[in-house]
CSV table of C-alpha atoms and ligand atoms in Angstrom, one decimal:
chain,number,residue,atom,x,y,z
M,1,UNK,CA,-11.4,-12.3,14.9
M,2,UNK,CA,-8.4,-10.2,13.5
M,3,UNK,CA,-7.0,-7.4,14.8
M,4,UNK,CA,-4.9,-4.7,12.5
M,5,UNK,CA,-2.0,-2.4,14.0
M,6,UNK,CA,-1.8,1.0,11.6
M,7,UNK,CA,-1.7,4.4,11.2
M,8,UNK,CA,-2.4,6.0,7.9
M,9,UNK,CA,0.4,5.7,6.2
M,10,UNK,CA,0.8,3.9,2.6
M,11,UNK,CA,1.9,0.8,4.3
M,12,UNK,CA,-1.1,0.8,6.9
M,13,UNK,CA,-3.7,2.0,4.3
M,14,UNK,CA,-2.2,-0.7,2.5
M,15,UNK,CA,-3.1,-3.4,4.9
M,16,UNK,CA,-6.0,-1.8,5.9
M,17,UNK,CA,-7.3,-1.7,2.4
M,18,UNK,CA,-7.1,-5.2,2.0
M,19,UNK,CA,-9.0,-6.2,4.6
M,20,UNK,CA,-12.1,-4.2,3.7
M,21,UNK,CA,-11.6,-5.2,0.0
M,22,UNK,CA,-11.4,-8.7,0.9
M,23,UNK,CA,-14.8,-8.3,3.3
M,24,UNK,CA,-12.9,-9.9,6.2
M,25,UNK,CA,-14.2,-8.5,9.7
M,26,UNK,CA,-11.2,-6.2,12.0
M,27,UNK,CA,-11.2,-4.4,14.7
M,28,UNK,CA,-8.6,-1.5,14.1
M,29,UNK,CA,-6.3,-0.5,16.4
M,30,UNK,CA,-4.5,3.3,15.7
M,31,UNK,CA,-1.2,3.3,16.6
M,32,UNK,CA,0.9,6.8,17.0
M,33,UNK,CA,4.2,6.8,15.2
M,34,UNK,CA,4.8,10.4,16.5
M,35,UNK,CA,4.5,9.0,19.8
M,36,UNK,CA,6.4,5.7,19.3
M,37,UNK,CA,3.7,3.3,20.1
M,38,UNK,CA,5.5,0.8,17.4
M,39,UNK,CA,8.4,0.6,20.0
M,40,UNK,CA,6.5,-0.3,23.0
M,41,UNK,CA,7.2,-3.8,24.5
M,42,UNK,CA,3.6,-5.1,23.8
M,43,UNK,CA,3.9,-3.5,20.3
M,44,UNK,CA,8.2,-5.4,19.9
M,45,UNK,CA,6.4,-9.0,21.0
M,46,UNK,CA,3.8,-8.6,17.7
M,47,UNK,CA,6.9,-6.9,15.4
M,48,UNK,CA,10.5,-7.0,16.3
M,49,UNK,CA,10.9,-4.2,13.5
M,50,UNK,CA,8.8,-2.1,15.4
M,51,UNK,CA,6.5,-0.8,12.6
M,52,UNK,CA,3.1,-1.1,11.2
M,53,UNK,CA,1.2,-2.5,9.9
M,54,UNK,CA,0.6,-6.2,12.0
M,55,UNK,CA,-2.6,-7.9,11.8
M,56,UNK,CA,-3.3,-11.0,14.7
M,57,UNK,CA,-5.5,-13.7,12.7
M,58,UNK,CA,-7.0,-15.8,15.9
M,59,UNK,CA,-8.3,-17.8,13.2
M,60,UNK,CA,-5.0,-18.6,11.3
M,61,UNK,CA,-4.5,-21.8,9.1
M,62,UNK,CA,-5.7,-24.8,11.1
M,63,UNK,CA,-7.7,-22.7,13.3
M,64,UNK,CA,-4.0,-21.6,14.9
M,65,UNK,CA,-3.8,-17.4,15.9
M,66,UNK,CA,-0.9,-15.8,13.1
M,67,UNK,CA,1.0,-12.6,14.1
M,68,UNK,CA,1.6,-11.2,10.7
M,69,UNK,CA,3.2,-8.1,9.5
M,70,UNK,CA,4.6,-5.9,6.4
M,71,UNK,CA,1.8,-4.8,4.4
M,72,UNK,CA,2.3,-7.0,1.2
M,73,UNK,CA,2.2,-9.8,3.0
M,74,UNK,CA,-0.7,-8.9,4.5
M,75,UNK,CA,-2.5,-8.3,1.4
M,76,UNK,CA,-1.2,-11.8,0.3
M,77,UNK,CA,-2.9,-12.9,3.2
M,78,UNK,CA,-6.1,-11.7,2.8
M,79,UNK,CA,-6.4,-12.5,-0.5
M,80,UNK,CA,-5.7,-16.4,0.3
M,81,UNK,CA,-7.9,-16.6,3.3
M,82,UNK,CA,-10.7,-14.6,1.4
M,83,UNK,CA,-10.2,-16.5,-1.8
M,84,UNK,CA,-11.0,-12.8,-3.6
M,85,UNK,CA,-8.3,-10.8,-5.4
M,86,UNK,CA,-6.0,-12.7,-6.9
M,87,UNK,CA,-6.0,-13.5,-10.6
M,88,UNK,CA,-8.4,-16.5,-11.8
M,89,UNK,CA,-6.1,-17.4,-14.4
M,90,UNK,CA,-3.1,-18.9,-13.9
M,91,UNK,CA,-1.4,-17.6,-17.1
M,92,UNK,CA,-1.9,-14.6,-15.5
M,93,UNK,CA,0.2,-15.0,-12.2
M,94,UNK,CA,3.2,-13.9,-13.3
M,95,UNK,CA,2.0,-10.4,-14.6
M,96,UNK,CA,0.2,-10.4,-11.2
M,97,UNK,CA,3.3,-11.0,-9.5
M,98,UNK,CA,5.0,-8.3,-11.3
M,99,UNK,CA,2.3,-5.7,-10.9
M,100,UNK,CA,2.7,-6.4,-6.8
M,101,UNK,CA,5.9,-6.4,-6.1
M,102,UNK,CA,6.4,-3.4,-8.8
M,103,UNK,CA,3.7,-1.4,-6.7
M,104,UNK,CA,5.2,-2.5,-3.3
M,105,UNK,CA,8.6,-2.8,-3.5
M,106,UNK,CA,9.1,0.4,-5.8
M,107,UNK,CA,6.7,2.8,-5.4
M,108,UNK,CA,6.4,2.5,-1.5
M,109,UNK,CA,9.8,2.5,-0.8
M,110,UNK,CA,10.4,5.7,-2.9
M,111,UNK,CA,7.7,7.9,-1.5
M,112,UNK,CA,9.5,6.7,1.9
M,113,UNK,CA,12.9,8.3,0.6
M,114,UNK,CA,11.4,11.5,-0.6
M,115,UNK,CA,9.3,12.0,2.5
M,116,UNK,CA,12.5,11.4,5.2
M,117,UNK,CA,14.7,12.8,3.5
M,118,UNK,CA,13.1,15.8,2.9
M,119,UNK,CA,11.4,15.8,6.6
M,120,UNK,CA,15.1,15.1,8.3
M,121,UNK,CA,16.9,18.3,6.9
M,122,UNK,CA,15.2,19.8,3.8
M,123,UNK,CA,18.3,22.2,2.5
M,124,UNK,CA,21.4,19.1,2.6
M,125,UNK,CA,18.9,16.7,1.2
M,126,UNK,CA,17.7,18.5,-2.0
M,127,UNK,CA,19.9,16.6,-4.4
M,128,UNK,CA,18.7,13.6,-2.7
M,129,UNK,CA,15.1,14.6,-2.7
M,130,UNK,CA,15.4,15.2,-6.6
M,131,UNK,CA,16.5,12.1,-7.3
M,132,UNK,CA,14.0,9.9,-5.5
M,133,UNK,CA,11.4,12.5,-7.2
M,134,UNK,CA,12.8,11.5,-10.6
M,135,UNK,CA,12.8,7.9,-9.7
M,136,UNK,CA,9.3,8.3,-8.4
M,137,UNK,CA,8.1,10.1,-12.1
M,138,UNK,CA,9.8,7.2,-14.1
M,139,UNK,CA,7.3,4.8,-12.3
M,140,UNK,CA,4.9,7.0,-12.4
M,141,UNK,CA,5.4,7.4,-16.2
M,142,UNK,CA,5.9,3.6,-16.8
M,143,UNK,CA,2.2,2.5,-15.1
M,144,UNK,CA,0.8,5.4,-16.8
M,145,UNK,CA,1.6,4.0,-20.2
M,146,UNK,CA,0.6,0.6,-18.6
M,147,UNK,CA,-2.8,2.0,-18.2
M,148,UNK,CA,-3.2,3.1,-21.3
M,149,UNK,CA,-3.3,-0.4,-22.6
M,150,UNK,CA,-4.4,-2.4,-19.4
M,151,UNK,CA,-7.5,-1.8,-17.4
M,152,UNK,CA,-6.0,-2.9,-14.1
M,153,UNK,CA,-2.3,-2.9,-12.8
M,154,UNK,CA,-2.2,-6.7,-13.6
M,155,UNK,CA,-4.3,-6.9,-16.4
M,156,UNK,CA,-7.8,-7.1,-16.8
M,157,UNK,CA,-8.3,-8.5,-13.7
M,158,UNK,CA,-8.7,-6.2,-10.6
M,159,UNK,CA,-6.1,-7.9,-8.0
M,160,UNK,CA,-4.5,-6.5,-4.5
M,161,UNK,CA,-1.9,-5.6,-6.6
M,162,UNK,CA,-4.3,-2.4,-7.5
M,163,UNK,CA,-4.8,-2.0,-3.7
M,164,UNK,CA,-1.1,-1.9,-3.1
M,165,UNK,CA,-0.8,0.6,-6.0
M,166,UNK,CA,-3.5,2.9,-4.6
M,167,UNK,CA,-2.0,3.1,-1.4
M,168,UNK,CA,1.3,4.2,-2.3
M,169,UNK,CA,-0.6,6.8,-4.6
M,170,UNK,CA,-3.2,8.2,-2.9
M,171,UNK,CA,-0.6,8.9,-0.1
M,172,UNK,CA,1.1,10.9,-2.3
M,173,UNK,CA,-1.3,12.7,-3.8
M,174,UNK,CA,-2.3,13.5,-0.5
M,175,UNK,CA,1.6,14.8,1.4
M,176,UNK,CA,2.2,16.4,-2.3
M,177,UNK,CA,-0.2,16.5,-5.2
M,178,UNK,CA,2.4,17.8,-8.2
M,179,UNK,CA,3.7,14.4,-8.0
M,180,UNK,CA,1.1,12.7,-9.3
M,181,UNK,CA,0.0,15.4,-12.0
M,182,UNK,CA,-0.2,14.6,-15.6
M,183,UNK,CA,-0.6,10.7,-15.9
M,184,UNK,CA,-4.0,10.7,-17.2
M,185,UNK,CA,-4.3,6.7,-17.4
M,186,UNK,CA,-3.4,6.7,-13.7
M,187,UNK,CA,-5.9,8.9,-12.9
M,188,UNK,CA,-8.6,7.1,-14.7
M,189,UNK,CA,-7.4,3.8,-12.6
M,190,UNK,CA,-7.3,5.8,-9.7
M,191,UNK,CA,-10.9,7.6,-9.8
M,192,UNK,CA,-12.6,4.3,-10.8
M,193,UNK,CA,-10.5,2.9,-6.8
M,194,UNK,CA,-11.9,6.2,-4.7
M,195,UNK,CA,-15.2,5.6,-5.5
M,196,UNK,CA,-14.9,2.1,-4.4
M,197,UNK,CA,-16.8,2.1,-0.9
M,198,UNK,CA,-14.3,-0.6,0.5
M,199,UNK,CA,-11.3,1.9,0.1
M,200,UNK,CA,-13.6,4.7,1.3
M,201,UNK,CA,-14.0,2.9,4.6
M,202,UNK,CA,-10.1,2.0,5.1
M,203,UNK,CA,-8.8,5.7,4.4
M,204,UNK,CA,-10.8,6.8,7.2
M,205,UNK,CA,-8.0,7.1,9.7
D,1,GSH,N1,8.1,-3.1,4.4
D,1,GSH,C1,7.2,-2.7,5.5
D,1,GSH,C2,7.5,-1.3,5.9
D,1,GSH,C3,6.8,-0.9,7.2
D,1,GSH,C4,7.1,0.5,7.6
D,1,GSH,O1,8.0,1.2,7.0
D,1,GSH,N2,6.3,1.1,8.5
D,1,GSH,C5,6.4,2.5,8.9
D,1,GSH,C6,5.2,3.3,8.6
D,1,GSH,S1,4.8,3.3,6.9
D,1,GSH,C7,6.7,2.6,10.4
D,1,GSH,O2,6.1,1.8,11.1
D,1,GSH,N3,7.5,3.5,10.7
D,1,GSH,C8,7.8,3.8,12.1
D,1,GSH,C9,9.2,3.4,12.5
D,1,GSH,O3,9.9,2.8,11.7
D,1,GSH,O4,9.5,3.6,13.7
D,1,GSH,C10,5.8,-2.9,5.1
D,1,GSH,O5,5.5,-3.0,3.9
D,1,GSH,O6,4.9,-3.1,6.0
């Protein structure tokens, strides 16, 4: 029995993605940023950060319950208990490795900055905002001339590291489209992911 914490941003698609990608049975549980239901005792005892995602595993390693949370982990999770999305080759794991943490620790983080800092005070920030949206095209720029030679962000196998990818896109295409116009490799990568029906079920927030 597992239970996922998330609301439907890239982080929680993120996690929730994996799960359905990975075929592994949840309950989902929505939880209200605006309303600061991370921050909630009950919510503090599962994630001292007081953010989502967290998934609760009752059937952890050993048959022990595992309180787990930020969203690449997750994935990671999944993946192992699952034994699906992770490259088959070993020669390939360090081009995995690179593809993940590329799409997690860059692209997510990014988006983050553009979206609070232009949410906290729009006028101060635009200098601020403009940077991050530079960064944000320079990734952008780099994975679409990835995909132009690679079918998948790790290769030619399709890995979570395409499901941590998608998240942080998809959530931006969404909050504001211009961002992701004009890569034509990504959007090729990205057409084949939205008609997968697994992703279809975990953007449904
Ligand atoms: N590195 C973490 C980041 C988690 C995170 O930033 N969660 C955000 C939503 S995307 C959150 O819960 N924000 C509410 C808060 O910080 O109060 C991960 O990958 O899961």
């Amino acid at each position: 029995m597992i239970d996922l914490y998330a609301a439907g941003t890239s982080n929680g698609m993120r996690a929730r993605i994996a799960l359905e990608e990975c075929g592994l049975a949840y309950t989902f549980h929505p939880v209200n940023l605006e309303k600061g239901e991370q921050k909630t005792p009950q919510f503090l005892a599962m994630n001292p950060m007081g953010q989502i995602p967290v998934m609760v595993d009752q059937d952890g390693p050993g048959g022990k319950p595992v309180t787990i949370s930020q969203s690449s982990a997750i994935l990671m999770y999944c993946a192992e208990k699952s034994g699906k999305l992770l490259p088959k080759n070993p020669a390939n794991r360090a081009a995995f490795l690179e593809a993940l943490m590329r799409a997690s620790t860059d692209i997510t983080p990014t988006l983050g900055a553009i979206f609070n800092s232009s949410k906290i005070k729009p006028d101060a920030h635009t200098p601020t905002v403009n940077w991050f949206k530079d960064l944000w095209k320079g990734y952008l720029k780099v994975w679409d001339d990835l995909f132009a030679k690679r079918k998948y962000a790790a290769g030619d196998e399709f890995t979570i590291a395409d499901l941590s990818l998608y998240a942080g896109y998809v959530r931006m295409k969404k909050a504001i489209p211009e961002m992701v116009a004009g890569y034509p490799n990504i959007e090729r990568w990205a057409k084949e992911l939205d008609a997968r029906p697994a992703i279809q079920r975990a953007l449904k927030f």
